[in-house]
mmCIF file of C-alpha atoms in Angstrom:
data_model
loop_
_atom_site.group_PDB
_atom_site.id
_atom_site.type_symbol
_atom_site.label_atom_id
_atom_site.label_comp_id
_atom_site.label_asym_id
_atom_site.label_seq_id
_atom_site.Cartn_x
_atom_site.Cartn_y
_atom_site.Cartn_z
ATOM 1 C CA MET A 1 114.260 101.333 40.114
ATOM 2 C CA PHE A 2 115.431 98.386 42.194
ATOM 3 C CA LEU A 3 119.058 99.521 41.997
ATOM 4 C CA TYR A 4 118.015 103.046 42.981
ATOM 5 C CA ILE A 5 116.236 101.730 46.109
ATOM 6 C CA LEU A 6 119.190 99.456 46.888
ATOM 7 C CA GLY A 7 121.525 102.437 46.620
ATOM 8 C CA LEU A 8 119.394 104.501 48.996
ATOM 9 C CA VAL A 9 119.359 101.652 51.509
ATOM 10 C CA ALA A 10 123.149 101.340 51.281
ATOM 11 C CA VAL A 11 123.590 105.100 51.817
ATOM 12 C CA TRP A 12 121.261 104.980 54.814
ATOM 13 C CA PHE A 13 123.260 102.127 56.408
ATOM 14 C CA VAL A 14 126.545 103.974 55.865
ATOM 15 C CA TYR A 15 125.059 107.129 57.371
ATOM 16 C CA ARG A 16 123.721 105.196 60.374
ATOM 17 C CA TRP A 17 127.078 103.496 60.885
ATOM 18 C CA TYR A 18 128.919 106.826 60.806
ATOM 19 C CA ARG A 19 126.401 108.463 63.152
ATOM 20 C CA GLU A 20 126.642 105.603 65.636
ATOM 21 C CA THR A 21 130.438 105.844 65.846
ATOM 22 C CA LYS A 22 130.213 109.192 67.650
ATOM 23 C CA ARG A 23 130.752 108.948 71.412
ATOM 24 C CA VAL A 24 129.956 111.207 74.364
ATOM 25 C CA SER A 25 132.762 113.291 75.836
ATOM 26 C CA ASN A 26 134.118 113.530 79.402
ATOM 27 C CA LYS A 27 133.650 109.857 80.245
ATOM 28 C CA GLU A 28 135.723 110.305 83.397
ATOM 29 C CA ASP A 29 132.981 112.574 84.794
ATOM 30 C CA LYS A 30 130.108 110.212 84.002
ATOM 31 C CA TYR A 31 128.789 107.799 86.628
ATOM 32 C CA VAL A 32 127.185 104.519 85.528
ATOM 33 C CA TYR A 33 125.210 102.367 87.990
ATOM 34 C CA ILE A 34 124.981 98.663 87.054
ATOM 35 C CA THR A 35 122.984 95.981 88.868
ATOM 36 C CA GLY A 36 123.863 92.283 88.918
ATOM 37 C CA CYS A 37 127.652 92.656 88.680
ATOM 38 C CA ASP A 38 128.610 89.418 90.457
ATOM 39 C CA SER A 39 128.946 87.570 87.129
ATOM 40 C CA GLY A 40 127.852 87.462 83.508
ATOM 41 C CA PHE A 41 126.967 90.550 81.493
ATOM 42 C CA GLY A 42 127.010 92.914 84.478
ATOM 43 C CA ASN A 43 130.480 91.856 85.598
ATOM 44 C CA LEU A 44 131.940 92.132 82.102
ATOM 45 C CA LEU A 45 130.269 95.495 81.489
ATOM 46 C CA ALA A 46 131.568 96.935 84.768
ATOM 47 C CA ARG A 47 135.136 95.928 83.904
ATOM 48 C CA HIS A 48 134.805 97.143 80.297
ATOM 49 C CA LEU A 49 133.421 100.566 81.242
ATOM 50 C CA ASP A 50 136.072 100.915 83.949
ATOM 51 C CA LYS A 51 138.779 100.437 81.309
ATOM 52 C CA LEU A 52 137.085 103.033 79.091
ATOM 53 C CA GLY A 53 137.274 105.600 81.897
ATOM 54 C CA PHE A 54 133.681 105.733 83.170
ATOM 55 C CA ARG A 55 132.984 105.993 86.902
ATOM 56 C CA VAL A 56 131.294 102.668 87.563
ATOM 57 C CA ILE A 57 129.030 101.916 90.534
ATOM 58 C CA ALA A 58 128.692 98.135 90.546
ATOM 59 C CA GLY A 59 125.822 96.625 92.509
ATOM 60 C CA CYS A 60 126.689 93.108 93.695
ATOM 61 C CA TYR A 61 124.458 90.661 95.554
ATOM 62 C CA THR A 62 127.320 88.878 97.323
ATOM 63 C CA GLY A 63 130.449 89.980 99.161
ATOM 64 C CA LYS A 64 132.424 87.497 97.062
ATOM 65 C CA GLY A 65 131.199 89.220 93.906
ATOM 66 C CA GLU A 66 132.346 92.593 95.245
ATOM 67 C CA ASP A 67 135.782 91.290 96.253
ATOM 68 C CA GLU A 68 136.460 89.554 92.945
ATOM 69 C CA LEU A 69 135.392 92.589 90.918
ATOM 70 C CA LYS A 70 137.612 94.909 92.949
ATOM 71 C CA LYS A 71 140.636 92.699 92.229
ATOM 72 C CA VAL A 72 140.365 93.210 88.462
ATOM 73 C CA SER A 73 139.251 96.861 88.410
ATOM 74 C CA SER A 74 140.752 100.278 88.996
ATOM 75 C CA ASP A 75 140.213 102.464 92.053
ATOM 76 C CA LYS A 76 137.614 104.458 90.092
ATOM 77 C CA LEU A 77 135.159 101.550 90.224
ATOM 78 C CA THR A 78 132.942 101.440 93.313
ATOM 79 C CA THR A 79 131.246 98.236 94.441
ATOM 80 C CA ILE A 80 128.236 98.168 96.742
ATOM 81 C CA HIS A 81 125.929 95.492 98.123
ATOM 82 C CA LEU A 82 122.536 95.493 96.399
ATOM 83 C CA ASP A 83 119.478 93.269 96.688
ATOM 84 C CA VAL A 84 117.037 94.490 94.037
ATOM 85 C CA THR A 85 114.144 92.682 95.771
ATOM 86 C CA ASP A 86 114.667 94.689 98.979
ATOM 87 C CA SER A 87 113.409 98.269 98.709
ATOM 88 C CA GLU A 88 115.441 99.296 101.754
ATOM 89 C CA SER A 89 118.627 98.053 100.060
ATOM 90 C CA VAL A 90 117.660 99.844 96.839
ATOM 91 C CA SER A 91 116.994 103.097 98.727
ATOM 92 C CA LYS A 92 120.294 102.899 100.609
ATOM 93 C CA VAL A 93 122.236 102.495 97.379
ATOM 94 C CA ALA A 94 120.313 105.385 95.784
ATOM 95 C CA ALA A 95 121.160 107.625 98.748
ATOM 96 C CA PHE A 96 124.834 106.642 98.473
ATOM 97 C CA ILE A 97 124.836 107.401 94.746
ATOM 98 C CA LYS A 98 123.215 110.799 95.329
ATOM 99 C CA THR A 99 126.025 111.718 97.706
ATOM 100 C CA LEU A 100 128.673 110.351 95.337
ATOM 101 C CA VAL A 101 127.565 112.046 92.104
ATOM 102 C CA GLY A 102 126.608 115.410 93.578
ATOM 103 C CA GLN A 103 125.348 118.032 91.150
ATOM 104 C CA LYS A 104 126.543 116.081 88.105
ATOM 105 C CA GLY A 105 123.729 113.594 88.436
ATOM 106 C CA LEU A 106 123.853 109.988 87.274
ATOM 107 C CA TRP A 107 124.682 109.419 83.616
ATOM 108 C CA ALA A 108 123.211 105.915 83.319
ATOM 109 C CA VAL A 109 121.593 103.054 85.178
ATOM 110 C CA VAL A 110 121.834 99.562 83.685
ATOM 111 C CA ASN A 111 119.159 97.206 84.994
ATOM 112 C CA ASN A 112 120.975 93.930 84.460
ATOM 113 C CA ALA A 113 120.212 91.810 87.562
ATOM 114 C CA GLY A 114 118.101 88.775 86.744
ATOM 115 C CA ILE A 115 117.395 85.102 87.444
ATOM 116 C CA SER A 116 115.994 82.329 85.241
ATOM 117 C CA VAL A 117 114.683 79.584 87.510
ATOM 118 C CA PRO A 118 112.229 78.119 88.163
ATOM 119 C CA SER A 119 111.225 77.687 84.525
ATOM 120 C CA GLY A 120 109.146 74.962 82.942
ATOM 121 C CA PRO A 121 105.660 74.169 81.671
ATOM 122 C CA ASN A 122 103.131 76.364 83.438
ATOM 123 C CA ASP A 123 101.197 73.412 84.810
ATOM 124 C CA TRP A 124 104.374 72.244 86.579
ATOM 125 C CA LEU A 125 104.441 75.463 88.600
ATOM 126 C CA THR A 126 102.563 77.207 91.393
ATOM 127 C CA ILE A 127 101.945 80.903 91.927
ATOM 128 C CA GLU A 128 104.736 80.882 94.522
ATOM 129 C CA ASP A 129 107.178 79.891 91.770
ATOM 130 C CA PHE A 130 106.315 83.057 89.844
ATOM 131 C CA LYS A 131 106.749 85.575 92.661
ATOM 132 C CA PRO A 132 110.546 85.480 93.321
ATOM 133 C CA MET A 133 111.534 85.847 89.673
ATOM 134 C CA ILE A 134 109.070 88.629 89.009
ATOM 135 C CA ALA A 135 110.408 90.355 92.133
ATOM 136 C CA VAL A 136 113.945 90.310 90.705
ATOM 137 C CA ASN A 137 113.435 90.598 86.951
ATOM 138 C CA LEU A 138 110.569 93.101 86.863
ATOM 139 C CA LEU A 139 109.842 94.763 90.199
ATOM 140 C CA GLY A 140 113.579 95.107 90.855
ATOM 141 C CA VAL A 141 114.006 96.921 87.537
ATOM 142 C CA ILE A 142 111.188 99.316 88.374
ATOM 143 C CA ASP A 143 112.345 99.924 91.955
ATOM 144 C CA VAL A 144 115.982 100.592 90.999
ATOM 145 C CA THR A 145 114.986 102.877 88.123
ATOM 146 C CA LEU A 146 112.581 104.988 90.164
ATOM 147 C CA SER A 147 115.105 105.271 93.009
ATOM 148 C CA VAL A 148 117.664 107.069 90.805
ATOM 149 C CA LEU A 149 115.428 108.634 88.157
ATOM 150 C CA PRO A 150 115.753 112.183 89.584
ATOM 151 C CA LEU A 151 119.554 111.839 89.307
ATOM 152 C CA ILE A 152 119.241 110.567 85.729
ATOM 153 C CA LYS A 153 117.005 113.526 84.829
ATOM 154 C CA LYS A 154 119.535 115.927 86.337
ATOM 155 C CA ALA A 155 122.256 114.570 84.036
ATOM 156 C CA LYS A 156 119.898 114.141 81.063
ATOM 157 C CA GLY A 157 121.238 110.627 81.118
ATOM 158 C CA ARG A 158 120.070 107.148 80.211
ATOM 159 C CA VAL A 159 118.143 104.161 81.497
ATOM 160 C CA ILE A 160 119.244 100.865 79.951
ATOM 161 C CA ASN A 161 116.973 97.890 80.602
ATOM 162 C CA ILE A 162 118.143 94.351 79.899
ATOM 163 C CA ALA A 163 115.103 92.518 78.606
ATOM 164 C CA SER A 164 115.324 89.462 76.334
ATOM 165 C CA VAL A 165 113.951 87.988 73.146
ATOM 166 C CA CYS A 166 111.656 86.286 75.672
ATOM 167 C CA GLY A 167 110.051 89.694 76.127
ATOM 168 C CA ARG A 168 108.948 89.519 72.500
ATOM 169 C CA ILE A 169 107.971 85.845 72.208
ATOM 170 C CA SER A 170 107.426 83.088 74.803
ATOM 171 C CA PRO A 171 109.304 79.924 73.800
ATOM 172 C CA PHE A 172 108.749 78.284 77.199
ATOM 173 C CA GLY A 173 106.525 78.559 80.255
ATOM 174 C CA GLY A 174 107.061 80.031 83.687
ATOM 175 C CA PRO A 175 107.780 83.502 85.052
ATOM 176 C CA TYR A 176 110.852 84.364 82.959
ATOM 177 C CA CYS A 177 108.971 85.370 79.810
ATOM 178 C CA VAL A 178 106.251 87.023 81.906
ATOM 179 C CA SER A 179 108.851 89.163 83.690
ATOM 180 C CA LYS A 180 110.625 90.132 80.462
ATOM 181 C CA TYR A 181 107.367 91.148 78.772
ATOM 182 C CA GLY A 182 106.849 93.389 81.796
ATOM 183 C CA VAL A 183 110.305 94.931 81.386
ATOM 184 C CA GLU A 184 109.512 95.695 77.743
ATOM 185 C CA SER A 185 106.268 97.432 78.734
ATOM 186 C CA PHE A 186 107.916 99.448 81.516
ATOM 187 C CA ASN A 187 110.736 100.390 79.143
ATOM 188 C CA ASP A 188 108.349 101.621 76.439
ATOM 189 C CA SER A 189 106.190 103.693 78.763
ATOM 190 C CA LEU A 190 109.231 105.190 80.528
ATOM 191 C CA ARG A 191 110.842 106.083 77.193
ATOM 192 C CA ILE A 192 107.811 108.172 76.291
ATOM 193 C CA ASN A 193 107.560 109.699 79.780
ATOM 194 C CA MET A 194 111.231 110.730 79.871
ATOM 195 C CA ALA A 195 111.642 112.060 76.321
ATOM 196 C CA PRO A 196 110.631 115.653 77.251
ATOM 197 C CA PHE A 197 113.371 115.679 79.913
ATOM 198 C CA GLY A 198 116.158 114.682 77.531
ATOM 199 C CA VAL A 199 116.482 111.227 79.110
ATOM 200 C CA LYS A 200 117.013 108.289 76.749
ATOM 201 C CA VAL A 201 115.466 104.933 77.697
ATOM 202 C CA LEU A 202 116.987 102.011 75.822
ATOM 203 C CA CYS A 203 116.325 98.292 75.706
ATOM 204 C CA ILE A 204 118.690 95.356 75.156
ATOM 205 C CA GLU A 205 116.983 92.172 73.910
ATOM 206 C CA PRO A 206 119.640 89.430 73.815
ATOM 207 C CA GLY A 207 119.161 85.989 72.375
ATOM 208 C CA PHE A 208 120.363 83.000 74.380
ATOM 209 C CA PHE A 209 123.917 83.456 75.701
ATOM 210 C CA LYS A 210 126.049 81.329 77.997
ATOM 211 C CA THR A 211 125.709 82.959 81.438
ATOM 212 C CA ASN A 212 124.591 81.855 84.902
ATOM 213 C CA VAL A 213 121.042 82.611 83.773
ATOM 214 C CA THR A 214 121.263 80.013 80.975
ATOM 215 C CA ASP A 215 123.609 77.562 82.702
ATOM 216 C CA THR A 216 122.656 74.135 81.317
ATOM 217 C CA ALA A 217 123.235 72.269 84.572
ATOM 218 C CA LEU A 218 121.200 74.838 86.515
ATOM 219 C CA LEU A 219 118.268 74.627 84.105
ATOM 220 C CA LYS A 220 118.309 70.833 83.997
ATOM 221 C CA ASN A 221 118.473 70.602 87.799
ATOM 222 C CA ASN A 222 115.569 73.045 87.970
ATOM 223 C CA LEU A 223 113.475 70.850 85.660
ATOM 224 C CA MET A 224 114.317 67.720 87.628
ATOM 225 C CA LYS A 225 113.292 69.375 90.905
ATOM 226 C CA LEU A 226 110.006 70.473 89.364
ATOM 227 C CA TRP A 227 109.489 66.998 87.921
ATOM 228 C CA GLU A 228 110.114 65.236 91.229
ATOM 229 C CA ARG A 229 107.432 67.210 93.050
ATOM 230 C CA LEU A 230 104.743 66.748 90.377
ATOM 231 C CA PRO A 231 101.664 64.624 91.081
ATOM 232 C CA GLN A 232 101.897 61.241 89.382
ATOM 233 C CA GLU A 233 98.972 62.072 87.090
ATOM 234 C CA VAL A 234 100.873 65.041 85.624
ATOM 235 C CA LYS A 235 103.999 62.898 85.197
ATOM 236 C CA ASP A 236 101.888 60.353 83.362
ATOM 237 C CA ASP A 237 100.578 63.078 81.049
ATOM 238 C CA TYR A 238 104.045 64.266 80.061
ATOM 239 C CA GLY A 239 106.441 61.366 80.317
ATOM 240 C CA LEU A 240 110.050 62.317 81.159
ATOM 241 C CA ALA A 241 111.536 64.289 78.254
ATOM 242 C CA ARG A 242 114.985 65.693 77.647
ATOM 243 C CA MET A 243 115.400 69.455 77.246
ATOM 244 C CA HIS A 244 118.040 70.935 74.938
ATOM 245 C CA TYR A 245 119.457 74.466 75.062
ATOM 246 C CA ILE A 246 121.648 76.146 72.435
ATOM 247 C CA VAL A 247 123.522 79.200 73.695
ATOM 248 C CA ASP A 248 126.116 81.661 72.362
ATOM 249 C CA GLY A 249 129.364 81.879 74.339
ATOM 250 C CA ASP A 250 130.472 85.316 73.086
ATOM 251 C CA LEU A 251 129.142 87.574 75.849
ATOM 252 C CA MET A 252 130.890 90.614 74.361
ATOM 253 C CA LYS A 253 128.190 90.767 71.679
ATOM 254 C CA VAL A 254 125.800 91.835 74.434
ATOM 255 C CA VAL A 255 128.326 93.898 76.398
ATOM 256 C CA GLY A 256 129.188 95.803 73.208
ATOM 257 C CA CYS A 257 125.530 96.753 72.773
ATOM 258 C CA MET A 258 125.294 97.806 76.429
ATOM 259 C CA GLU A 259 128.418 99.942 76.101
ATOM 260 C CA HIS A 260 127.073 101.583 72.932
ATOM 261 C CA ALA A 261 123.782 102.395 74.666
ATOM 262 C CA ILE A 262 125.779 104.127 77.420
ATOM 263 C CA SER A 263 128.501 105.901 75.446
ATOM 264 C CA ALA A 264 127.116 106.584 71.968
ATOM 265 C CA LEU A 265 126.030 110.113 71.177
ATOM 266 C CA TYR A 266 123.143 108.638 69.192
ATOM 267 C CA PRO A 267 122.226 105.276 70.758
ATOM 268 C CA ARG A 268 119.631 102.923 69.311
ATOM 269 C CA THR A 269 116.253 102.566 70.977
ATOM 270 C CA ARG A 270 116.591 98.766 70.869
ATOM 271 C CA TYR A 271 119.485 96.337 70.516
ATOM 272 C CA SER A 272 119.123 92.652 69.594
ATOM 273 C CA PRO A 273 122.507 90.929 70.096
ATOM 274 C CA GLY A 274 122.861 87.352 68.923
ATOM 275 C CA TRP A 275 122.177 85.691 65.583
ATOM 276 C CA ASP A 276 119.283 83.745 67.069
ATOM 277 C CA ALA A 277 117.669 87.005 68.181
ATOM 278 C CA LYS A 278 118.076 88.674 64.781
ATOM 279 C CA PHE A 279 117.155 85.797 62.500
ATOM 280 C CA LEU A 280 114.871 83.571 64.543
ATOM 281 C CA TRP A 281 113.152 84.985 67.630
ATOM 282 C CA LEU A 282 112.486 88.584 66.591
ATOM 283 C CA PRO A 283 111.246 87.697 63.088
ATOM 284 C CA MET A 284 109.075 85.004 64.659
ATOM 285 C CA SER A 285 107.576 87.576 67.029
ATOM 286 C CA TYR A 286 106.121 89.384 63.995
ATOM 287 C CA MET A 287 104.656 86.239 62.444
ATOM 288 C CA PRO A 288 101.005 85.195 62.769
ATOM 289 C CA SER A 289 100.425 83.346 66.017
ATOM 290 C CA TRP A 290 99.430 80.123 64.261
ATOM 291 C CA LEU A 291 102.785 80.032 62.475
ATOM 292 C CA SER A 292 104.974 80.775 65.505
ATOM 293 C CA ASP A 293 102.897 78.387 67.627
ATOM 294 C CA THR A 294 103.406 75.621 65.081
ATOM 295 C CA TYR A 295 107.180 76.080 65.137
ATOM 296 C CA LEU A 296 107.401 76.186 68.931
ATOM 297 C CA ILE A 297 105.171 73.139 69.369
ATOM 298 C CA LYS A 298 107.083 71.126 66.749
ATOM 299 C CA SER A 299 110.466 72.056 68.254
ATOM 300 C CA LYS A 300 109.625 70.783 71.748
ATOM 301 C CA PRO A 301 109.331 67.247 73.113
ATOM 302 C CA ARG A 302 105.691 66.202 72.966
ATOM 303 C CA PRO A 303 103.813 65.174 76.109
ATOM 304 C CA LYS A 304 103.093 61.461 76.268
ATOM 305 C CA ILE A 305 99.369 61.961 75.768
ATOM 306 C CA SER A 306 99.652 64.740 73.157
ATOM 307 C CA VAL A 307 96.685 65.009 70.792
ATOM 308 C CA LEU A 308 98.774 66.808 68.140
#
């Protein structure tokens, strides 16, 4: 009986592998709009899709990001300034895309733009620390998506949202996990809303990878700035502790999932690139809260006056 079940599982995996190798046709006619292309996943994805023949519209926050991306891309790739926190900027880009794609519509939008600081214990932060990140990581995703959704529906295309394992479990405080939980919720509700229109809504949930978002120096500087402004009584509670981050340097694990979500005939609903995502964070998200809490508490430096 066990061997029979094992055989069925093996057949299912082979079938899924074969099914997922099939790709959409006419890539040269398909436009893909990517946010956050100055660096990291967005930059790599824009260059990768350009080489595959897609018509890439790369949203960059800085002029430097646009210039550097143009230097390493073909003439088919279009760069454009985009600030996802500015609805006027988002609307202008959407109007440009509508003119560019015409009756074909927009094949895919990839909501990749994101920031990671300030992050730290919640009692180190103020409400003002939460607002900018939520504006980029969550409200920016919603604004960009809604601005081009009619074009996506016209093409029966795809919405790809870059969430995080931090949208499934909260290993640290601050607005990052809050914003990613919001992306997960928006993604799930939109997927159900868009299904009758033939639009696929897909979610990428990476583990921790080495990008500007997880830059060790940036995160440490962020913690030191938060520490320096704390009242002395809070400092006394915590004591100065060192923070350690373990990240994966192979960004193509994530870019490969993003490309599959865009080009596969039968994409997955969710992708979880990174061994830490597959074997630590996602399994932990299904565990009882007392068990995951115990692990997270034990794995962090304890405050000076901890009662645990």
